[in-house]
mmCIF file of C-alpha atoms in Angstrom:
data_model
loop_
_atom_site.group_PDB
_atom_site.id
_atom_site.type_symbol
_atom_site.label_atom_id
_atom_site.label_comp_id
_atom_site.label_asym_id
_atom_site.label_seq_id
_atom_site.Cartn_x
_atom_site.Cartn_y
_atom_site.Cartn_z
ATOM 1 C CA MET A 1 -5.023 26.674 -20.695
ATOM 2 C CA MET A 2 -4.629 27.678 -16.850
ATOM 3 C CA LYS A 3 -6.862 24.914 -16.384
ATOM 4 C CA GLY A 4 -4.765 21.889 -17.771
ATOM 5 C CA LEU A 5 -1.510 23.160 -16.237
ATOM 6 C CA LYS A 6 -3.456 22.857 -12.895
ATOM 7 C CA MET A 7 -4.947 19.239 -13.515
ATOM 8 C CA ALA A 8 -0.613 18.421 -14.697
ATOM 9 C CA GLY A 9 0.018 19.425 -11.261
ATOM 10 C CA VAL A 10 -2.718 17.668 -9.534
ATOM 11 C CA LEU A 11 -1.553 14.363 -11.833
ATOM 12 C CA ALA A 12 1.906 14.489 -11.256
ATOM 13 C CA SER A 13 1.480 15.094 -7.467
ATOM 14 C CA SER A 14 -1.150 12.308 -7.220
ATOM 15 C CA MET A 15 1.681 9.789 -8.577
ATOM 16 C CA VAL A 16 4.405 10.840 -6.354
ATOM 17 C CA LEU A 17 1.945 10.445 -3.561
ATOM 18 C CA MET A 18 0.600 6.708 -5.046
ATOM 19 C CA ALA A 19 4.872 6.197 -5.295
ATOM 20 C CA CYS A 20 5.341 6.702 -1.937
ATOM 21 C CA SER A 21 2.252 4.578 -0.382
ATOM 22 C CA SER A 22 3.222 1.655 -2.661
ATOM 23 C CA SER A 23 7.015 1.336 -0.556
ATOM 24 C CA ASN A 24 5.746 0.112 2.625
ATOM 25 C CA GLY A 25 8.419 -2.442 4.585
ATOM 26 C CA ALA A 26 6.433 -5.820 3.796
ATOM 27 C CA GLN A 27 8.103 -7.097 0.634
ATOM 28 C CA SER A 28 6.536 -9.813 -1.209
ATOM 29 C CA ALA A 29 9.251 -12.718 -1.766
ATOM 30 C CA SER A 30 8.650 -12.019 -5.858
ATOM 31 C CA GLN A 31 9.529 -8.542 -5.589
ATOM 32 C CA GLY A 32 13.335 -7.761 -5.195
ATOM 33 C CA ASP A 33 15.506 -9.587 -2.632
ATOM 34 C CA ILE A 34 13.509 -11.671 0.267
ATOM 35 C CA TRP A 35 16.403 -10.861 2.285
ATOM 36 C CA GLN A 36 15.650 -7.330 3.041
ATOM 37 C CA SER A 37 12.464 -7.545 4.053
ATOM 38 C CA PRO A 38 11.619 -6.805 7.690
ATOM 39 C CA GLY A 39 11.705 -8.737 10.831
ATOM 40 C CA GLN A 40 8.469 -7.104 11.671
ATOM 41 C CA VAL A 41 4.953 -6.665 10.022
ATOM 42 C CA MET A 42 1.573 -5.090 11.205
ATOM 43 C CA LEU A 43 -1.345 -7.834 10.964
ATOM 44 C CA ALA A 44 -4.354 -5.685 11.524
ATOM 45 C CA GLU A 45 -3.058 -3.761 14.780
ATOM 46 C CA THR A 46 -1.215 -6.574 15.862
ATOM 47 C CA PRO A 47 2.518 -6.473 15.190
ATOM 48 C CA ALA A 48 3.856 -9.759 14.197
ATOM 49 C CA LYS A 49 7.002 -11.281 14.322
ATOM 50 C CA LEU A 50 8.702 -14.736 13.604
ATOM 51 C CA ASP A 51 9.965 -16.799 16.426
ATOM 52 C CA SER A 52 11.571 -20.179 15.069
ATOM 53 C CA TYR A 53 13.388 -23.473 16.554
ATOM 54 C CA LEU A 54 15.468 -25.448 14.357
ATOM 55 C CA TRP A 55 16.452 -28.614 15.351
ATOM 56 C CA LEU A 56 18.172 -31.995 14.242
ATOM 57 C CA ASN A 57 16.212 -35.396 15.641
ATOM 58 C CA SER A 58 18.845 -37.263 16.868
ATOM 59 C CA MET A 59 16.735 -39.751 18.651
ATOM 60 C CA PRO A 60 16.765 -43.781 17.771
ATOM 61 C CA VAL A 61 13.800 -44.380 16.298
ATOM 62 C CA VAL A 62 11.944 -47.886 16.208
ATOM 63 C CA GLY A 63 9.830 -49.571 13.477
ATOM 64 C CA GLU A 64 10.442 -49.144 9.710
ATOM 65 C CA GLY A 65 8.438 -46.341 9.318
ATOM 66 C CA ASP A 66 9.591 -43.162 8.404
ATOM 67 C CA ASN A 67 13.257 -42.536 9.478
ATOM 68 C CA GLN A 68 13.428 -38.829 10.218
ATOM 69 C CA GLN A 69 16.856 -39.255 12.187
ATOM 70 C CA GLY A 70 19.011 -36.807 11.348
ATOM 71 C CA THR A 71 16.927 -34.461 9.321
ATOM 72 C CA LEU A 72 16.103 -30.789 9.958
ATOM 73 C CA LEU A 73 12.947 -29.935 11.652
ATOM 74 C CA ALA A 74 11.582 -26.464 11.873
ATOM 75 C CA SER A 75 9.100 -24.957 13.991
ATOM 76 C CA VAL A 76 8.521 -21.501 12.508
ATOM 77 C CA LYS A 77 5.611 -19.180 14.607
ATOM 78 C CA VAL A 78 4.376 -16.378 13.488
ATOM 79 C CA VAL A 79 3.956 -14.687 16.923
ATOM 80 C CA SER A 80 2.115 -11.044 18.350
ATOM 81 C CA ALA A 81 4.703 -8.726 19.680
ATOM 82 C CA THR A 82 2.077 -7.118 21.988
ATOM 83 C CA ASN A 83 0.396 -10.437 23.379
ATOM 84 C CA LYS A 84 -2.657 -8.579 21.036
ATOM 85 C CA ALA A 85 -4.712 -11.443 19.386
ATOM 86 C CA LEU A 86 -3.557 -11.970 15.424
ATOM 87 C CA PRO A 87 -6.424 -11.724 12.817
ATOM 88 C CA THR A 88 -7.252 -15.303 11.844
ATOM 89 C CA ASP A 89 -7.805 -14.838 7.760
ATOM 90 C CA VAL A 90 -3.991 -15.439 7.293
ATOM 91 C CA THR A 91 -2.886 -17.804 4.873
ATOM 92 C CA VAL A 92 1.189 -19.107 4.670
ATOM 93 C CA LYS A 93 2.457 -19.268 1.571
ATOM 94 C CA GLN A 94 5.906 -20.283 1.631
ATOM 95 C CA VAL A 95 8.406 -20.618 4.477
ATOM 96 C CA LEU A 96 12.705 -20.365 3.219
ATOM 97 C CA LEU A 97 15.186 -21.357 5.276
ATOM 98 C CA ALA A 98 19.006 -20.498 4.250
ATOM 99 C CA THR A 99 22.685 -21.025 5.268
ATOM 100 C CA ASP A 100 25.369 -19.150 3.404
ATOM 101 C CA ASP A 101 25.640 -21.535 0.748
ATOM 102 C CA GLN A 102 22.121 -23.712 0.866
ATOM 103 C CA GLN A 103 18.354 -23.103 0.482
ATOM 104 C CA TRP A 104 15.506 -25.409 2.030
ATOM 105 C CA LEU A 105 12.347 -23.868 0.449
ATOM 106 C CA ALA A 106 9.130 -25.511 1.428
ATOM 107 C CA ASN A 107 5.398 -24.011 -0.339
ATOM 108 C CA SER A 108 3.433 -26.835 -1.100
ATOM 109 C CA GLN A 109 1.286 -29.061 2.265
ATOM 110 C CA LEU A 110 2.475 -27.081 4.474
ATOM 111 C CA GLU A 111 1.446 -28.246 8.130
ATOM 112 C CA VAL A 112 0.150 -25.077 10.003
ATOM 113 C CA ASN A 113 -1.584 -25.030 13.708
ATOM 114 C CA ALA A 114 -3.277 -22.417 15.161
ATOM 115 C CA MET A 115 -1.294 -22.489 18.857
ATOM 116 C CA ASP A 116 -3.387 -19.815 20.476
ATOM 117 C CA ASN A 117 -4.910 -15.987 19.494
ATOM 118 C CA ASN A 118 -1.272 -15.049 19.515
ATOM 119 C CA GLU A 119 0.281 -16.780 17.145
ATOM 120 C CA PHE A 120 0.229 -20.008 14.818
ATOM 121 C CA GLU A 121 3.010 -22.204 14.059
ATOM 122 C CA VAL A 122 4.443 -23.647 10.254
ATOM 123 C CA MET A 123 6.092 -27.049 11.193
ATOM 124 C CA LEU A 124 8.297 -28.035 8.687
ATOM 125 C CA ARG A 125 10.101 -31.787 8.155
ATOM 126 C CA LYS A 126 12.065 -33.940 6.298
ATOM 127 C CA GLY A 127 14.484 -31.209 6.119
ATOM 128 C CA PRO A 128 18.083 -31.522 4.353
ATOM 129 C CA ASN A 129 20.870 -32.742 6.582
ATOM 130 C CA TRP A 130 22.213 -29.647 7.812
ATOM 131 C CA PRO A 131 24.855 -29.847 10.737
ATOM 132 C CA ALA A 132 23.870 -28.906 14.374
ATOM 133 C CA GLY A 133 25.141 -25.394 15.361
ATOM 134 C CA THR A 134 24.521 -24.079 11.612
ATOM 135 C CA VAL A 135 23.262 -20.577 11.407
ATOM 136 C CA VAL A 136 20.076 -19.721 9.406
ATOM 137 C CA ASN A 137 18.313 -17.554 7.968
ATOM 138 C CA VAL A 138 14.830 -17.397 7.815
ATOM 139 C CA ALA A 139 11.718 -15.973 5.709
ATOM 140 C CA LEU A 140 7.929 -16.563 6.014
ATOM 141 C CA THR A 141 5.767 -15.294 3.086
ATOM 142 C CA LEU A 142 2.051 -14.720 4.210
ATOM 143 C CA ASN A 143 -1.064 -13.312 2.699
ATOM 144 C CA TYR A 144 -3.597 -11.015 4.849
ATOM 145 C CA GLN A 145 -6.460 -8.912 3.466
ATOM 146 C CA GLY A 146 -4.628 -9.717 -0.176
ATOM 147 C CA LYS A 147 -1.909 -8.006 0.911
ATOM 148 C CA GLU A 148 1.475 -10.744 0.533
ATOM 149 C CA MET A 149 4.339 -9.777 3.736
ATOM 150 C CA THR A 150 7.395 -11.652 4.157
ATOM 151 C CA LEU A 151 8.671 -11.696 8.150
ATOM 152 C CA THR A 152 12.261 -12.828 8.159
ATOM 153 C CA GLN A 153 14.264 -14.027 11.281
ATOM 154 C CA ARG A 154 18.166 -13.596 11.142
ATOM 155 C CA GLN A 155 20.919 -16.110 12.791
ATOM 156 C CA VAL A 156 19.096 -18.811 14.009
ATOM 157 C CA LYS A 157 21.269 -21.944 14.978
ATOM 158 C CA ILE A 158 20.366 -25.219 14.467
ATOM 159 C CA ASP A 159 20.241 -27.329 17.883
ATOM 160 C CA GLN A 160 20.523 -31.207 18.215
ATOM 161 C CA VAL A 161 17.954 -33.004 19.835
ATOM 162 C CA PHE A 162 18.965 -36.880 21.489
#
């Protein structure tokens, strides 16, 4: 009887520990509200954050090719917060840009470029026609060593390039 009570105590303690250890700050996009995700996550021993630049291309276009004039472009970088090298086995699942009333989700054929050891960039093209000066929240979901993590950056203003 005493052995059974001890075992029940051990099991209850284990369940509490598992519940505590599974609640880390990096929520995946499928869990809860993506905007509750942190602005920084740990990748290996390196803290990583987003550094985003959004702009409208207002340059005149010559020729009949891809006319991107007036459409949103985005450079969403994952950068080391301490200038230490980021791991190379990171994959980007999706990028979500959101205003107060509209969203742009990019989750297929993402253009990911390694900039150097301290950062990599996701380049988004042909976005919505949101006006310059619009404030946008950015969320990037990535996979690292089997874990899905989401980083956020808030209050990024859309610039206009002439």
